[in-house]
mmCIF file of C-alpha atoms in Angstrom:
data_model
loop_
_atom_site.group_PDB
_atom_site.id
_atom_site.type_symbol
_atom_site.label_atom_id
_atom_site.label_comp_id
_atom_site.label_asym_id
_atom_site.label_seq_id
_atom_site.Cartn_x
_atom_site.Cartn_y
_atom_site.Cartn_z
ATOM 1 C CA UNK A 1 175.867 -4.910 11.002
ATOM 2 C CA UNK A 2 175.331 -1.350 12.166
ATOM 3 C CA UNK A 3 176.549 -0.634 15.673
ATOM 4 C CA UNK A 4 174.031 0.144 18.399
ATOM 5 C CA UNK A 5 173.825 3.914 18.823
ATOM 6 C CA UNK A 6 173.949 5.251 22.386
ATOM 7 C CA UNK A 7 173.689 8.807 23.674
ATOM 8 C CA UNK A 8 175.294 9.242 27.088
ATOM 9 C CA UNK A 9 174.474 12.028 29.533
ATOM 10 C CA UNK A 10 177.883 13.556 30.261
ATOM 11 C CA UNK A 11 177.668 15.639 33.422
ATOM 12 C CA UNK A 12 181.241 16.843 33.834
ATOM 13 C CA UNK A 13 181.887 14.361 36.637
ATOM 14 C CA UNK A 14 184.127 11.309 36.786
ATOM 15 C CA UNK A 15 181.343 8.676 36.777
ATOM 16 C CA UNK A 16 179.765 9.644 33.468
ATOM 17 C CA UNK A 17 183.232 10.206 31.961
ATOM 18 C CA UNK A 18 184.298 6.631 32.708
ATOM 19 C CA UNK A 19 180.880 5.345 31.609
ATOM 20 C CA UNK A 20 181.532 7.010 28.243
ATOM 21 C CA UNK A 21 184.918 5.306 27.962
ATOM 22 C CA UNK A 22 183.463 1.896 28.862
ATOM 23 C CA UNK A 23 180.740 2.188 26.217
ATOM 24 C CA UNK A 24 183.371 2.913 23.588
ATOM 25 C CA UNK A 25 185.411 -0.080 24.749
ATOM 26 C CA UNK A 26 182.312 -2.293 24.505
ATOM 27 C CA UNK A 27 181.887 -1.390 20.838
ATOM 28 C CA UNK A 28 178.888 0.933 20.944
ATOM 29 C CA UNK A 29 178.526 3.834 18.544
ATOM 30 C CA UNK A 30 178.452 6.361 21.359
ATOM 31 C CA UNK A 31 178.120 10.136 21.538
ATOM 32 C CA UNK A 32 177.562 12.384 24.549
ATOM 33 C CA UNK A 33 175.277 15.211 25.614
ATOM 34 C CA UNK A 34 175.590 17.794 28.367
ATOM 35 C CA UNK A 35 172.202 18.727 29.862
ATOM 36 C CA UNK A 36 171.563 22.281 31.039
ATOM 37 C CA UNK A 37 168.499 22.355 33.255
ATOM 38 C CA UNK A 38 168.894 25.363 35.514
ATOM 39 C CA UNK A 39 168.971 29.010 34.384
ATOM 40 C CA UNK A 40 171.456 30.716 36.698
ATOM 41 C CA UNK A 41 170.257 34.261 36.062
ATOM 42 C CA UNK A 42 166.519 33.613 35.815
ATOM 43 C CA UNK A 43 166.381 31.469 38.949
ATOM 44 C CA UNK A 44 168.540 33.510 41.372
ATOM 45 C CA UNK A 45 171.344 30.954 41.149
ATOM 46 C CA UNK A 46 173.867 33.216 42.827
ATOM 47 C CA UNK A 47 171.999 33.239 46.157
ATOM 48 C CA UNK A 48 173.421 30.708 48.557
ATOM 49 C CA UNK A 49 175.955 29.524 46.000
ATOM 50 C CA UNK A 50 179.553 28.840 47.114
ATOM 51 C CA UNK A 51 182.454 30.722 45.553
ATOM 52 C CA UNK A 52 183.720 29.223 42.313
ATOM 53 C CA UNK A 53 187.216 29.710 40.920
ATOM 54 C CA UNK A 54 187.602 32.218 38.087
ATOM 55 C CA UNK A 55 184.024 33.478 38.533
ATOM 56 C CA UNK A 56 182.654 30.681 36.343
ATOM 57 C CA UNK A 57 179.316 29.375 37.568
ATOM 58 C CA UNK A 58 179.369 25.663 38.521
ATOM 59 C CA UNK A 59 177.168 24.609 35.613
ATOM 60 C CA UNK A 60 179.478 26.188 33.040
ATOM 61 C CA UNK A 61 182.514 24.683 34.738
ATOM 62 C CA UNK A 62 180.860 21.267 34.498
ATOM 63 C CA UNK A 63 180.242 21.844 30.787
ATOM 64 C CA UNK A 64 183.895 22.750 30.206
ATOM 65 C CA UNK A 65 184.951 19.611 32.081
ATOM 66 C CA UNK A 66 182.560 17.527 29.976
ATOM 67 C CA UNK A 67 183.956 19.097 26.783
ATOM 68 C CA UNK A 68 187.522 18.207 27.788
ATOM 69 C CA UNK A 69 186.460 14.601 28.464
ATOM 70 C CA UNK A 70 184.636 14.299 25.141
ATOM 71 C CA UNK A 71 187.614 15.759 23.261
ATOM 72 C CA UNK A 72 190.041 13.449 25.067
ATOM 73 C CA UNK A 73 187.972 10.369 24.171
ATOM 74 C CA UNK A 74 187.234 11.565 20.630
ATOM 75 C CA UNK A 75 183.470 11.708 21.101
ATOM 76 C CA UNK A 76 181.012 14.244 19.734
ATOM 77 C CA UNK A 77 179.374 16.337 22.475
ATOM 78 C CA UNK A 78 175.900 17.853 22.181
ATOM 79 C CA UNK A 79 174.537 20.492 24.544
ATOM 80 C CA UNK A 80 170.816 20.558 25.230
ATOM 81 C CA UNK A 81 168.648 22.798 27.442
ATOM 82 C CA UNK A 82 165.800 21.309 29.474
ATOM 83 C CA UNK A 83 165.316 24.388 31.659
ATOM 84 C CA UNK A 84 161.547 24.622 31.128
ATOM 85 C CA UNK A 85 160.992 20.896 31.621
ATOM 86 C CA UNK A 86 163.047 20.915 34.811
ATOM 87 C CA UNK A 87 161.142 23.891 36.201
ATOM 88 C CA UNK A 88 157.715 22.474 35.311
ATOM 89 C CA UNK A 89 158.218 18.833 36.266
ATOM 90 C CA UNK A 90 160.843 18.910 39.022
ATOM 91 C CA UNK A 91 161.428 22.240 40.720
ATOM 92 C CA UNK A 92 157.804 23.388 40.884
ATOM 93 C CA UNK A 93 156.935 20.069 42.510
ATOM 94 C CA UNK A 94 159.747 20.515 45.041
ATOM 95 C CA UNK A 95 158.409 23.917 46.114
ATOM 96 C CA UNK A 96 154.812 22.655 46.264
ATOM 97 C CA UNK A 97 155.791 19.712 48.469
ATOM 98 C CA UNK A 98 157.826 21.846 50.878
ATOM 99 C CA UNK A 99 154.968 24.348 51.128
ATOM 100 C CA UNK A 100 152.717 21.503 52.244
ATOM 101 C CA UNK A 101 155.118 20.288 54.907
ATOM 102 C CA UNK A 102 156.463 17.272 53.056
ATOM 103 C CA UNK A 103 160.062 16.397 52.190
ATOM 104 C CA UNK A 104 160.421 15.698 48.460
ATOM 105 C CA UNK A 105 163.355 14.176 46.608
ATOM 106 C CA UNK A 106 164.026 16.209 43.453
ATOM 107 C CA UNK A 107 166.694 13.791 42.180
ATOM 108 C CA UNK A 108 164.038 11.082 41.885
ATOM 109 C CA UNK A 109 161.817 13.349 39.766
ATOM 110 C CA UNK A 110 164.795 14.532 37.750
ATOM 111 C CA UNK A 111 165.510 10.969 36.673
ATOM 112 C CA UNK A 112 161.866 10.237 35.892
ATOM 113 C CA UNK A 113 161.060 13.393 33.927
ATOM 114 C CA UNK A 114 164.368 14.739 32.640
ATOM 115 C CA UNK A 115 167.145 12.171 32.263
ATOM 116 C CA UNK A 116 164.937 9.245 31.247
ATOM 117 C CA UNK A 117 162.066 11.135 29.595
ATOM 118 C CA UNK A 118 162.942 14.492 28.003
ATOM 119 C CA UNK A 119 166.522 13.374 27.376
ATOM 120 C CA UNK A 120 165.356 10.002 26.042
ATOM 121 C CA UNK A 121 162.967 11.724 23.633
ATOM 122 C CA UNK A 122 165.804 13.973 22.483
ATOM 123 C CA UNK A 123 168.063 10.968 21.909
ATOM 124 C CA UNK A 124 165.365 9.210 19.883
ATOM 125 C CA UNK A 125 164.908 12.338 17.737
ATOM 126 C CA UNK A 126 168.606 12.132 16.856
ATOM 127 C CA UNK A 127 168.344 8.471 15.896
ATOM 128 C CA UNK A 128 169.915 6.857 18.958
ATOM 129 C CA UNK A 129 168.802 3.393 20.069
ATOM 130 C CA UNK A 130 169.601 3.732 23.783
ATOM 131 C CA UNK A 131 170.610 6.264 26.394
ATOM 132 C CA UNK A 132 173.226 5.765 29.096
ATOM 133 C CA UNK A 133 174.071 7.471 32.376
ATOM 134 C CA UNK A 134 176.814 7.350 34.977
ATOM 135 C CA UNK A 135 174.513 5.925 37.643
ATOM 136 C CA UNK A 136 175.586 3.062 39.857
ATOM 137 C CA UNK A 137 172.763 0.686 38.962
ATOM 138 C CA UNK A 138 172.259 -2.526 37.041
ATOM 139 C CA UNK A 139 169.721 -3.730 34.511
ATOM 140 C CA UNK A 140 169.098 -7.395 33.832
ATOM 141 C CA UNK A 141 166.721 -8.888 31.265
ATOM 142 C CA UNK A 142 164.856 -12.129 31.956
ATOM 143 C CA UNK A 143 162.070 -13.574 29.812
ATOM 144 C CA UNK A 144 162.046 -10.350 27.826
ATOM 145 C CA UNK A 145 161.468 -8.185 30.918
ATOM 146 C CA UNK A 146 163.856 -5.526 32.219
ATOM 147 C CA UNK A 147 164.632 -5.394 35.945
ATOM 148 C CA UNK A 148 166.386 -2.663 37.907
ATOM 149 C CA UNK A 149 168.872 -4.238 40.314
ATOM 150 C CA UNK A 150 171.355 -3.003 42.885
ATOM 151 C CA UNK A 151 174.888 -2.735 41.409
ATOM 152 C CA UNK A 152 178.210 -4.199 42.487
ATOM 153 C CA UNK A 153 179.181 -1.117 44.502
ATOM 154 C CA UNK A 154 176.467 -1.107 47.167
ATOM 155 C CA UNK A 155 177.973 1.947 48.844
ATOM 156 C CA UNK A 156 177.228 3.985 45.692
ATOM 157 C CA UNK A 157 173.961 2.219 44.816
ATOM 158 C CA UNK A 158 171.603 4.719 43.112
ATOM 159 C CA UNK A 159 168.661 2.456 42.329
ATOM 160 C CA UNK A 160 166.670 4.339 44.981
ATOM 161 C CA UNK A 161 166.838 7.456 42.770
ATOM 162 C CA UNK A 162 165.827 5.437 39.696
ATOM 163 C CA UNK A 163 162.871 3.611 41.238
ATOM 164 C CA UNK A 164 160.283 5.876 39.570
ATOM 165 C CA UNK A 165 161.278 4.748 36.082
ATOM 166 C CA UNK A 166 158.787 2.644 34.152
ATOM 167 C CA UNK A 167 159.656 -0.401 32.093
ATOM 168 C CA UNK A 168 159.672 1.488 28.793
ATOM 169 C CA UNK A 169 162.259 3.879 30.169
ATOM 170 C CA UNK A 170 164.302 1.056 31.666
ATOM 171 C CA UNK A 171 164.202 -0.880 28.390
ATOM 172 C CA UNK A 172 166.058 1.955 26.680
ATOM 173 C CA UNK A 173 168.658 2.495 29.403
ATOM 174 C CA UNK A 174 172.248 1.258 29.754
ATOM 175 C CA UNK A 175 174.211 1.493 33.007
ATOM 176 C CA UNK A 176 177.918 1.000 32.212
ATOM 177 C CA UNK A 177 178.914 1.206 35.894
ATOM 178 C CA UNK A 178 176.754 -1.731 36.990
ATOM 179 C CA UNK A 179 179.660 -4.051 37.774
ATOM 180 C CA UNK A 180 182.371 -1.617 38.766
ATOM 181 C CA UNK A 181 183.287 0.107 42.021
ATOM 182 C CA UNK A 182 183.901 3.795 42.603
ATOM 183 C CA UNK A 183 187.561 3.032 43.325
ATOM 184 C CA UNK A 184 187.871 1.304 39.938
ATOM 185 C CA UNK A 185 186.216 4.280 38.253
ATOM 186 C CA UNK A 186 188.830 6.632 39.741
ATOM 187 C CA UNK A 187 191.643 4.284 38.697
ATOM 188 C CA UNK A 188 190.419 4.137 35.096
ATOM 189 C CA UNK A 189 190.069 7.923 34.935
ATOM 190 C CA UNK A 190 193.613 8.385 36.261
ATOM 191 C CA UNK A 191 195.069 5.881 33.774
ATOM 192 C CA UNK A 192 193.297 7.677 30.927
ATOM 193 C CA UNK A 193 194.540 11.048 32.167
ATOM 194 C CA UNK A 194 191.034 12.475 32.318
ATOM 195 C CA UNK A 195 190.748 15.999 33.727
ATOM 196 C CA UNK A 196 187.947 14.877 36.097
ATOM 197 C CA UNK A 197 189.841 11.926 37.616
ATOM 198 C CA UNK A 198 190.084 13.566 41.033
ATOM 199 C CA UNK A 199 187.041 15.827 40.772
ATOM 200 C CA UNK A 200 184.908 15.860 43.897
ATOM 201 C CA UNK A 201 181.525 14.140 43.636
ATOM 202 C CA UNK A 202 178.513 16.438 43.529
ATOM 203 C CA UNK A 203 176.315 16.251 46.628
ATOM 204 C CA UNK A 204 173.866 19.025 45.778
ATOM 205 C CA UNK A 205 170.388 18.933 44.306
ATOM 206 C CA UNK A 206 170.233 17.415 40.831
ATOM 207 C CA UNK A 207 171.308 20.124 38.331
ATOM 208 C CA UNK A 208 170.999 22.961 40.845
ATOM 209 C CA UNK A 209 174.240 22.116 42.627
ATOM 210 C CA UNK A 210 175.657 22.593 46.088
ATOM 211 C CA UNK A 211 174.524 25.523 48.217
ATOM 212 C CA UNK A 212 173.172 26.477 51.628
ATOM 213 C CA UNK A 213 169.822 24.801 51.086
ATOM 214 C CA UNK A 214 167.733 26.668 53.648
ATOM 215 C CA UNK A 215 168.963 30.012 52.294
ATOM 216 C CA UNK A 216 168.312 28.872 48.742
ATOM 217 C CA UNK A 217 164.804 27.646 49.563
ATOM 218 C CA UNK A 218 163.966 30.930 51.293
ATOM 219 C CA UNK A 219 164.060 32.603 47.849
ATOM 220 C CA UNK A 220 160.881 30.672 47.029
ATOM 221 C CA UNK A 221 159.283 30.020 50.441
ATOM 222 C CA UNK A 222 159.541 32.960 52.891
ATOM 223 C CA UNK A 223 160.872 32.202 56.360
ATOM 224 C CA UNK A 224 158.298 32.255 59.140
ATOM 225 C CA UNK A 225 159.513 31.685 62.683
ATOM 226 C CA UNK A 226 157.575 29.450 65.045
ATOM 227 C CA UNK A 227 157.755 27.337 68.178
ATOM 228 C CA UNK A 228 159.645 24.124 68.779
ATOM 229 C CA UNK A 229 157.616 22.013 71.220
ATOM 230 C CA UNK A 230 158.630 18.911 73.160
ATOM 231 C CA UNK A 231 155.949 16.462 72.086
ATOM 232 C CA UNK A 232 155.399 14.640 75.411
ATOM 233 C CA UNK A 233 155.251 17.695 77.706
ATOM 234 C CA UNK A 234 153.936 20.279 75.220
ATOM 235 C CA UNK A 235 156.672 22.580 76.524
ATOM 236 C CA UNK A 236 158.266 25.189 74.263
ATOM 237 C CA UNK A 237 162.020 24.597 74.106
ATOM 238 C CA UNK A 238 163.111 26.622 71.075
ATOM 239 C CA UNK A 239 162.256 28.534 67.935
ATOM 240 C CA UNK A 240 162.530 27.464 64.299
ATOM 241 C CA UNK A 241 162.844 29.386 61.016
ATOM 242 C CA UNK A 242 159.828 27.816 59.295
ATOM 243 C CA UNK A 243 158.455 24.268 59.360
ATOM 244 C CA UNK A 244 158.982 23.949 55.603
ATOM 245 C CA UNK A 245 162.765 23.826 56.012
ATOM 246 C CA UNK A 246 162.866 20.787 58.319
ATOM 247 C CA UNK A 247 162.284 17.075 57.941
ATOM 248 C CA UNK A 248 161.176 14.221 60.178
ATOM 249 C CA UNK A 249 164.153 12.658 61.949
ATOM 250 C CA UNK A 250 166.338 15.751 61.573
ATOM 251 C CA UNK A 251 168.710 16.485 64.451
ATOM 252 C CA UNK A 252 171.206 19.052 63.212
ATOM 253 C CA UNK A 253 170.378 22.710 62.732
ATOM 254 C CA UNK A 254 167.565 22.922 65.308
ATOM 255 C CA UNK A 255 169.333 25.493 67.487
ATOM 256 C CA UNK A 256 168.129 23.929 70.737
ATOM 257 C CA UNK A 257 170.580 24.748 73.541
ATOM 258 C CA UNK A 258 170.838 23.450 77.086
ATOM 259 C CA UNK A 259 167.475 23.280 78.853
ATOM 260 C CA UNK A 260 167.079 23.435 82.602
ATOM 261 C CA UNK A 261 165.981 20.187 84.258
ATOM 262 C CA UNK A 262 166.288 18.214 80.982
ATOM 263 C CA UNK A 263 169.217 15.963 80.158
ATOM 264 C CA UNK A 264 169.562 16.061 76.400
ATOM 265 C CA UNK A 265 170.140 12.883 74.413
ATOM 266 C CA UNK A 266 169.826 14.806 71.172
ATOM 267 C CA UNK A 267 166.637 16.471 69.941
ATOM 268 C CA UNK A 268 164.915 14.960 66.898
ATOM 269 C CA UNK A 269 162.002 16.258 64.861
ATOM 270 C CA UNK A 270 159.085 13.819 65.099
ATOM 271 C CA UNK A 271 156.129 15.862 63.815
ATOM 272 C CA UNK A 272 155.409 18.971 61.732
ATOM 273 C CA UNK A 273 152.245 21.050 62.143
ATOM 274 C CA UNK A 274 152.228 23.140 58.972
ATOM 275 C CA UNK A 275 148.921 24.878 59.695
ATOM 276 C CA UNK A 276 150.085 26.231 63.073
ATOM 277 C CA UNK A 277 153.772 26.482 62.137
ATOM 278 C CA UNK A 278 154.943 24.216 64.972
ATOM 279 C CA UNK A 279 157.787 21.702 65.086
ATOM 280 C CA UNK A 280 157.485 18.861 67.586
ATOM 281 C CA UNK A 281 160.654 17.206 68.869
ATOM 282 C CA UNK A 282 161.569 14.232 71.052
ATOM 283 C CA UNK A 283 164.611 13.660 73.234
ATOM 284 C CA UNK A 284 166.898 10.914 71.911
ATOM 285 C CA UNK A 285 166.942 8.728 68.806
ATOM 286 C CA UNK A 286 165.230 5.843 70.617
ATOM 287 C CA UNK A 287 162.086 7.836 71.369
ATOM 288 C CA UNK A 288 158.875 6.010 70.430
ATOM 289 C CA UNK A 289 157.651 8.904 68.282
ATOM 290 C CA UNK A 290 160.457 8.291 65.770
ATOM 291 C CA UNK A 291 159.321 4.740 65.045
ATOM 292 C CA UNK A 292 156.420 3.258 63.117
ATOM 293 C CA UNK A 293 155.304 -0.228 62.147
ATOM 294 C CA UNK A 294 153.099 0.656 59.191
ATOM 295 C CA UNK A 295 153.625 3.104 56.321
ATOM 296 C CA UNK A 296 151.158 4.087 53.610
ATOM 297 C CA UNK A 297 152.548 5.151 50.245
ATOM 298 C CA UNK A 298 150.718 6.665 47.297
ATOM 299 C CA UNK A 299 151.462 7.459 43.643
ATOM 300 C CA UNK A 300 152.640 3.877 43.206
ATOM 301 C CA UNK A 301 155.107 2.869 40.502
ATOM 302 C CA UNK A 302 154.905 -0.921 40.209
ATOM 303 C CA UNK A 303 158.027 -1.624 38.185
ATOM 304 C CA UNK A 304 157.904 -5.434 38.371
ATOM 305 C CA UNK A 305 154.261 -6.468 39.002
ATOM 306 C CA UNK A 306 154.966 -10.152 38.292
ATOM 307 C CA UNK A 307 157.226 -10.251 41.377
ATOM 308 C CA UNK A 308 154.579 -9.007 43.806
ATOM 309 C CA UNK A 309 153.268 -11.561 46.268
ATOM 310 C CA UNK A 310 151.635 -10.216 49.434
ATOM 311 C CA UNK A 311 152.678 -13.334 51.376
ATOM 312 C CA UNK A 312 156.375 -12.795 50.646
ATOM 313 C CA UNK A 313 158.994 -10.841 52.559
ATOM 314 C CA UNK A 314 160.625 -7.839 50.903
ATOM 315 C CA UNK A 315 163.001 -5.082 51.987
ATOM 316 C CA UNK A 316 162.245 -1.371 52.010
ATOM 317 C CA UNK A 317 164.411 1.737 51.903
ATOM 318 C CA UNK A 318 162.903 5.057 53.010
ATOM 319 C CA UNK A 319 165.897 7.306 52.300
ATOM 320 C CA UNK A 320 168.973 7.143 50.105
ATOM 321 C CA UNK A 321 171.628 4.992 51.769
ATOM 322 C CA UNK A 322 169.266 4.138 54.600
ATOM 323 C CA UNK A 323 169.363 0.624 55.964
ATOM 324 C CA UNK A 324 167.068 -1.858 54.223
ATOM 325 C CA UNK A 325 164.337 -3.076 56.574
ATOM 326 C CA UNK A 326 162.353 -6.295 56.116
ATOM 327 C CA UNK A 327 158.676 -5.803 55.359
ATOM 328 C CA UNK A 328 155.500 -7.111 53.801
ATOM 329 C CA UNK A 329 153.498 -5.213 51.180
ATOM 330 C CA UNK A 330 149.789 -5.022 50.456
ATOM 331 C CA UNK A 331 148.253 -3.075 47.583
ATOM 332 C CA UNK A 332 145.009 -1.294 48.444
ATOM 333 C CA UNK A 333 143.279 0.623 45.668
ATOM 334 C CA UNK A 334 145.893 3.117 44.397
ATOM 335 C CA UNK A 335 148.049 2.875 47.527
ATOM 336 C CA UNK A 336 150.406 0.385 49.138
ATOM 337 C CA UNK A 337 150.646 -0.467 52.818
ATOM 338 C CA UNK A 338 154.095 -1.466 54.056
ATOM 339 C CA UNK A 339 154.211 -3.508 57.253
ATOM 340 C CA UNK A 340 157.317 -3.800 59.423
ATOM 341 C CA UNK A 341 158.425 -7.283 60.426
ATOM 342 C CA UNK A 342 161.357 -7.818 62.815
ATOM 343 C CA UNK A 343 162.372 -4.173 63.036
ATOM 344 C CA UNK A 344 160.281 -0.993 63.145
ATOM 345 C CA UNK A 345 160.686 1.803 60.620
ATOM 346 C CA UNK A 346 162.625 4.833 61.844
ATOM 347 C CA UNK A 347 162.117 8.535 61.002
ATOM 348 C CA UNK A 348 159.826 8.029 58.024
ATOM 349 C CA UNK A 349 159.191 11.409 56.369
ATOM 350 C CA UNK A 350 156.040 12.139 54.306
ATOM 351 C CA UNK A 351 156.948 13.226 50.790
ATOM 352 C CA UNK A 352 160.046 11.069 50.602
ATOM 353 C CA UNK A 353 160.244 7.991 48.397
ATOM 354 C CA UNK A 354 159.756 4.468 49.695
ATOM 355 C CA UNK A 355 161.541 1.912 47.526
ATOM 356 C CA UNK A 356 160.762 -1.768 47.938
ATOM 357 C CA UNK A 357 163.185 -4.456 46.774
ATOM 358 C CA UNK A 358 162.942 -8.211 46.461
ATOM 359 C CA UNK A 359 165.360 -10.176 48.619
ATOM 360 C CA UNK A 360 167.594 -10.606 45.564
ATOM 361 C CA UNK A 361 167.782 -6.789 45.231
ATOM 362 C CA UNK A 362 165.435 -6.085 42.335
ATOM 363 C CA UNK A 363 163.252 -2.987 42.511
ATOM 364 C CA UNK A 364 159.668 -4.134 42.964
ATOM 365 C CA UNK A 365 157.818 -0.853 43.433
ATOM 366 C CA UNK A 366 158.153 2.648 44.770
ATOM 367 C CA UNK A 367 155.783 5.292 46.041
ATOM 368 C CA UNK A 368 155.562 8.593 47.872
ATOM 369 C CA UNK A 369 155.262 8.297 51.644
ATOM 370 C CA UNK A 370 151.868 9.644 52.720
ATOM 371 C CA UNK A 371 151.564 8.505 56.328
ATOM 372 C CA UNK A 372 153.405 6.483 58.942
ATOM 373 C CA UNK A 373 151.659 4.851 61.894
ATOM 374 C CA UNK A 374 152.908 3.377 65.131
ATOM 375 C CA UNK A 375 151.274 0.925 67.467
ATOM 376 C CA UNK A 376 148.691 2.537 69.696
ATOM 377 C CA UNK A 377 148.604 5.688 67.554
ATOM 378 C CA UNK A 378 146.577 4.780 64.471
#
């Protein structure tokens, strides 16, 4: 029998490197591909970018690391540009959302449109049966249906970023790190003598990398200073650099100093008025304005429709690594309404992704947060 052919996205990091090794060990006919999705010169990549050793831009350094891994494991490495696709489907959306006062998640769109769409199409054109990534996620198949499930390492769980995938995309995906921890990944890489064994994990925007984000964003959305207002007293207590650069629930980077007659418990953004360029803040993380008991999401992706039952209890995550909160879900036209149960929702930001899981940790549906409501303010 012919072996199953798999093309793995090799990023130059330790996770995808070990995923490549595991696929080989499992008997797949596996090759790798490095994706280039950001044009450093065309897109002002040098602005806000940290210093890199030897004057090599981070993307090229990642490619060289990926090449060393592929050579070490004896695997063919392709290199493919998706610069136009990334700009059209991911980055342009990010700018549009920020301009309208919302807080988007580009990594979610990157997975939906680049890694599991453009890359999948490329893999199919080369004759591969499946694609694989170094994500910490799990796929199970029951009754012929694919389900996206939280992995063994819950601390590294990335199903939130993958919740926009559809079943056809999930059907063609393999997640070699589904039952392995980050510590085990590092151990394997060290035993193999891989050059990326101790490489720091990337924490920047998908494919754009790590940088001073506000400075980077200012290349596309000009800064415009405005007032910071305490929401209950309507008193001006500071000045911001532009409402686009802030998100609901944010505490750091507000520049609010000591204020006479007010004991600070930490200032948190609770509302953004894009039209008038005003940020509203509340004092302390227990303030009522930070909490809601109902959230409306749009642009619904119902990954497992057969698991939806409006009488059942589910769990929802509003940000990556945020605590799961128990909820109920009701579909209404092309939207979903998420109702809090025992615990209210905290710092829900329009534009972010809401991901709803079953109690056994399968992704049920996801959607873009449109509106959050609290009791007495609907």
